[in-house]
C-alpha positions as a printed NumPy array, in Angstrom:
array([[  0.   ,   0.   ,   0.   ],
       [  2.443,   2.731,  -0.855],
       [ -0.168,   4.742,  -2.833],
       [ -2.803,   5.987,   0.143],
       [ -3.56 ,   8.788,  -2.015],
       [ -5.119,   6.412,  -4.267],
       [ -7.586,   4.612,  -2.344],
       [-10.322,   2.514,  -3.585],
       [-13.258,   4.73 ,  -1.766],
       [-14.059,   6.764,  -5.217],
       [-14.22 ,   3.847,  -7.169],
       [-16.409,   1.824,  -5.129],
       [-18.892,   4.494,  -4.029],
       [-19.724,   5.346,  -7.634],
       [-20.616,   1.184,  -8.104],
       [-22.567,   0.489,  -4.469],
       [-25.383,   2.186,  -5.625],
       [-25.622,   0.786,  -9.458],
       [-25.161,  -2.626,  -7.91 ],
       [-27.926,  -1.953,  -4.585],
       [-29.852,  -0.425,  -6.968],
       [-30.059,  -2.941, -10.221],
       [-34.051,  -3.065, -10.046],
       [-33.767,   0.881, -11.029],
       [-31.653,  -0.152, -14.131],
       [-33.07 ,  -3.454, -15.161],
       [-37.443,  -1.469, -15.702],
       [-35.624,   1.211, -17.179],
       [-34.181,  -0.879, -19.877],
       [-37.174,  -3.038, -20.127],
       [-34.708,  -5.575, -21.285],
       [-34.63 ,  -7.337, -17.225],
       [-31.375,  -9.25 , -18.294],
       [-29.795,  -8.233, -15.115],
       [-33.006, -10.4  , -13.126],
       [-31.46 , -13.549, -14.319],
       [-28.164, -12.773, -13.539],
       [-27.652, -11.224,  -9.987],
       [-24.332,  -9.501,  -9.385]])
């Protein structure tokens, strides 16, 4: 860990809420392919 400047808070924050919110995605979409295959 010699890079603390470069933690991996930013990058996850941006993909907790796409993945605790797929059911907002999948309707939108109207293609559901993401119901069948649960990240």
């Amino acid at each position: 860990m010699p890079d603390p400047e470069h933690p991996p808070s930013p990058i996850v924050k941006p993909y907790v809420p796409e993945l605790e919110y797929p059911e907002y995605l999948a309707p939108s979409d109207d293609e559901a392919p993401l119901e069948d295959q649960p990240l």
